[in-house]
Amino acid sequence: AIDYYEQCLIIARSLNRSRSAIQLLKNLGNACHAIGEYSKAITYHEERLLLAQQIQDIRTQEQCLDSLGITCETLGDYA
């Protein structure tokens, strides 16, 4: 799944499709989290957050922060 999401993300970026990229970054972050690649999950969620901030999508920003919190909690990072 990760390979397919990454290929799709390349296409979405080349077409300047921010909303598609945001969804794909979410999928990538969740997939990485599921297989224990937490640092990659954080990277994808942070990138998603930046895109959401650029298009002023408050709801997605909230979801990104929640995903980041869940991943940090999994790592035992409660600060």
mmCIF file with all atom_site columns, C-alpha atoms in Angstrom:
data_model
loop_
_atom_site.group_PDB
_atom_site.id
_atom_site.type_symbol
_atom_site.label_atom_id
_atom_site.label_alt_id
_atom_site.label_comp_id
_atom_site.label_asym_id
_atom_site.label_entity_id
_atom_site.label_seq_id
_atom_site.pdbx_PDB_ins_code
_atom_site.Cartn_x
_atom_site.Cartn_y
_atom_site.Cartn_z
_atom_site.occupancy
_atom_site.B_iso_or_equiv
_atom_site.pdbx_formal_charge
_atom_site.auth_seq_id
_atom_site.auth_comp_id
_atom_site.auth_asym_id
_atom_site.auth_atom_id
_atom_site.pdbx_PDB_model_num
ATOM 1  C CA . ALA A 1 1  ? 0.000   0.000  0.000   1.00 0.00 ? 1  ALA A CA 1
ATOM 2  C CA . ILE A 1 2  ? 2.783   2.426  0.898   1.00 0.00 ? 2  ILE A CA 1
ATOM 3  C CA . ASP A 1 3  ? 4.390   2.117  -2.524  1.00 0.00 ? 3  ASP A CA 1
ATOM 4  C CA . TYR A 1 4  ? 1.087   2.841  -4.267  1.00 0.00 ? 4  TYR A CA 1
ATOM 5  C CA . TYR A 1 5  ? 0.346   5.815  -2.009  1.00 0.00 ? 5  TYR A CA 1
ATOM 6  C CA . GLU A 1 6  ? 3.811   7.236  -2.710  1.00 0.00 ? 6  GLU A CA 1
ATOM 7  C CA . GLN A 1 7  ? 3.312   6.876  -6.473  1.00 0.00 ? 7  GLN A CA 1
ATOM 8  C CA . CYS A 1 8  ? -0.071  8.577  -6.213  1.00 0.00 ? 8  CYS A CA 1
ATOM 9  C CA . LEU A 1 9  ? 1.434   11.375 -4.119  1.00 0.00 ? 9  LEU A CA 1
ATOM 10 C CA . ILE A 1 10 ? 3.969   12.106 -6.849  1.00 0.00 ? 10 ILE A CA 1
ATOM 11 C CA . ILE A 1 11 ? 1.139   12.444 -9.354  1.00 0.00 ? 11 ILE A CA 1
ATOM 12 C CA . ALA A 1 12 ? -1.000  14.586 -7.031  1.00 0.00 ? 12 ALA A CA 1
ATOM 13 C CA . ARG A 1 13 ? 1.928   16.931 -6.431  1.00 0.00 ? 13 ARG A CA 1
ATOM 14 C CA . SER A 1 14 ? 2.717   17.197 -10.133 1.00 0.00 ? 14 SER A CA 1
ATOM 15 C CA . LEU A 1 15 ? -0.908  18.249 -10.737 1.00 0.00 ? 15 LEU A CA 1
ATOM 16 C CA . ASN A 1 16 ? -0.898  20.663 -7.758  1.00 0.00 ? 16 ASN A CA 1
ATOM 17 C CA . ARG A 1 17 ? -3.793  18.773 -6.179  1.00 0.00 ? 17 ARG A CA 1
ATOM 18 C CA . SER A 1 18 ? -3.411  19.754 -2.535  1.00 0.00 ? 18 SER A CA 1
ATOM 19 C CA . ARG A 1 19 ? -6.537  17.981 -1.315  1.00 0.00 ? 19 ARG A CA 1
ATOM 20 C CA . SER A 1 20 ? -5.469  14.713 -2.925  1.00 0.00 ? 20 SER A CA 1
ATOM 21 C CA . ALA A 1 21 ? -1.960  15.100 -1.502  1.00 0.00 ? 21 ALA A CA 1
ATOM 22 C CA . ILE A 1 22 ? -3.417  15.719 1.961   1.00 0.00 ? 22 ILE A CA 1
ATOM 23 C CA . GLN A 1 23 ? -5.424  12.491 1.800   1.00 0.00 ? 23 GLN A CA 1
ATOM 24 C CA . LEU A 1 24 ? -2.454  10.512 0.512   1.00 0.00 ? 24 LEU A CA 1
ATOM 25 C CA . LEU A 1 25 ? -0.192  11.875 3.253   1.00 0.00 ? 25 LEU A CA 1
ATOM 26 C CA . LYS A 1 26 ? -2.800  10.777 5.783   1.00 0.00 ? 26 LYS A CA 1
ATOM 27 C CA . ASN A 1 27 ? -2.865  7.297  4.263   1.00 0.00 ? 27 ASN A CA 1
ATOM 28 C CA . LEU A 1 28 ? 0.932   7.126  4.260   1.00 0.00 ? 28 LEU A CA 1
ATOM 29 C CA . GLY A 1 29 ? 1.168   8.295  7.861   1.00 0.00 ? 29 GLY A CA 1
ATOM 30 C CA . ASN A 1 30 ? -1.406  5.783  9.001   1.00 0.00 ? 30 ASN A CA 1
ATOM 31 C CA . ALA A 1 31 ? 0.230   2.942  7.060   1.00 0.00 ? 31 ALA A CA 1
ATOM 32 C CA . CYS A 1 32 ? 3.657   3.747  8.502   1.00 0.00 ? 32 CYS A CA 1
ATOM 33 C CA . HIS A 1 33 ? 2.174   3.913  11.979  1.00 0.00 ? 33 HIS A CA 1
ATOM 34 C CA . ALA A 1 34 ? 0.555   0.508  11.460  1.00 0.00 ? 34 ALA A CA 1
ATOM 35 C CA . ILE A 1 35 ? 3.892   -1.127 10.639  1.00 0.00 ? 35 ILE A CA 1
ATOM 36 C CA . GLY A 1 36 ? 5.785   0.642  13.417  1.00 0.00 ? 36 GLY A CA 1
ATOM 37 C CA . GLU A 1 37 ? 7.651   3.184  11.282  1.00 0.00 ? 37 GLU A CA 1
ATOM 38 C CA . TYR A 1 38 ? 6.747   6.003  13.616  1.00 0.00 ? 38 TYR A CA 1
ATOM 39 C CA . SER A 1 39 ? 9.326   8.563  12.494  1.00 0.00 ? 39 SER A CA 1
ATOM 40 C CA . LYS A 1 40 ? 8.092   8.242  8.903   1.00 0.00 ? 40 LYS A CA 1
ATOM 41 C CA . ALA A 1 41 ? 4.499   8.497  10.144  1.00 0.00 ? 41 ALA A CA 1
ATOM 42 C CA . ILE A 1 42 ? 5.354   11.731 11.940  1.00 0.00 ? 42 ILE A CA 1
ATOM 43 C CA . THR A 1 43 ? 7.046   13.113 8.823   1.00 0.00 ? 43 THR A CA 1
ATOM 44 C CA . TYR A 1 44 ? 3.987   12.401 6.676   1.00 0.00 ? 44 TYR A CA 1
ATOM 45 C CA . HIS A 1 45 ? 1.577   13.862 9.239   1.00 0.00 ? 45 HIS A CA 1
ATOM 46 C CA . GLU A 1 46 ? 3.723   16.991 9.631   1.00 0.00 ? 46 GLU A CA 1
ATOM 47 C CA . GLU A 1 47 ? 3.830   17.458 5.872   1.00 0.00 ? 47 GLU A CA 1
ATOM 48 C CA . ARG A 1 48 ? 0.063   17.024 5.761   1.00 0.00 ? 48 ARG A CA 1
ATOM 49 C CA . LEU A 1 49 ? -0.302  19.645 8.490   1.00 0.00 ? 49 LEU A CA 1
ATOM 50 C CA . LEU A 1 50 ? 1.782   22.147 6.496   1.00 0.00 ? 50 LEU A CA 1
ATOM 51 C CA . LEU A 1 51 ? -0.383  21.641 3.413   1.00 0.00 ? 51 LEU A CA 1
ATOM 52 C CA . ALA A 1 52 ? -3.548  22.028 5.477   1.00 0.00 ? 52 ALA A CA 1
ATOM 53 C CA . GLN A 1 53 ? -2.185  25.260 6.939   1.00 0.00 ? 53 GLN A CA 1
ATOM 54 C CA . GLN A 1 54 ? -1.337  26.569 3.464   1.00 0.00 ? 54 GLN A CA 1
ATOM 55 C CA . ILE A 1 55 ? -4.913  26.104 2.262   1.00 0.00 ? 55 ILE A CA 1
ATOM 56 C CA . GLN A 1 56 ? -6.339  27.180 5.643   1.00 0.00 ? 56 GLN A CA 1
ATOM 57 C CA . ASP A 1 57 ? -8.189  23.907 6.223   1.00 0.00 ? 57 ASP A CA 1
ATOM 58 C CA . ILE A 1 58 ? -8.807  24.043 9.969   1.00 0.00 ? 58 ILE A CA 1
ATOM 59 C CA . ARG A 1 59 ? -10.582 20.675 10.154  1.00 0.00 ? 59 ARG A CA 1
ATOM 60 C CA . THR A 1 60 ? -7.677  18.863 8.519   1.00 0.00 ? 60 THR A CA 1
ATOM 61 C CA . GLN A 1 61 ? -5.205  20.722 10.739  1.00 0.00 ? 61 GLN A CA 1
ATOM 62 C CA . GLU A 1 62 ? -7.105  19.377 13.744  1.00 0.00 ? 62 GLU A CA 1
ATOM 63 C CA . GLN A 1 63 ? -6.976  15.833 12.340  1.00 0.00 ? 63 GLN A CA 1
ATOM 64 C CA . CYS A 1 64 ? -3.247  16.128 11.646  1.00 0.00 ? 64 CYS A CA 1
ATOM 65 C CA . LEU A 1 65 ? -2.515  17.263 15.163  1.00 0.00 ? 65 LEU A CA 1
ATOM 66 C CA . ASP A 1 66 ? -4.580  14.364 16.496  1.00 0.00 ? 66 ASP A CA 1
ATOM 67 C CA . SER A 1 67 ? -2.633  11.894 14.330  1.00 0.00 ? 67 SER A CA 1
ATOM 68 C CA . LEU A 1 68 ? 0.644   13.388 15.510  1.00 0.00 ? 68 LEU A CA 1
ATOM 69 C CA . GLY A 1 69 ? -0.512  13.124 19.118  1.00 0.00 ? 69 GLY A CA 1
ATOM 70 C CA . ILE A 1 70 ? -1.466  9.473  18.695  1.00 0.00 ? 70 ILE A CA 1
ATOM 71 C CA . THR A 1 71 ? 1.917   8.647  17.163  1.00 0.00 ? 71 THR A CA 1
ATOM 72 C CA . CYS A 1 72 ? 3.821   10.528 19.859  1.00 0.00 ? 72 CYS A CA 1
ATOM 73 C CA . GLU A 1 73 ? 1.779   8.768  22.526  1.00 0.00 ? 73 GLU A CA 1
ATOM 74 C CA . THR A 1 74 ? 2.649   5.419  20.949  1.00 0.00 ? 74 THR A CA 1
ATOM 75 C CA . LEU A 1 75 ? 6.325   6.385  21.261  1.00 0.00 ? 75 LEU A CA 1
ATOM 76 C CA . GLY A 1 76 ? 5.823   7.306  24.916  1.00 0.00 ? 76 GLY A CA 1
ATOM 77 C CA . ASP A 1 77 ? 6.414   10.996 24.174  1.00 0.00 ? 77 ASP A CA 1
ATOM 78 C CA . TYR A 1 78 ? 3.888   12.731 26.411  1.00 0.00 ? 78 TYR A CA 1
ATOM 79 C CA . ALA A 1 79 ? 5.581   16.140 26.577  1.00 0.00 ? 79 ALA A CA 1
#
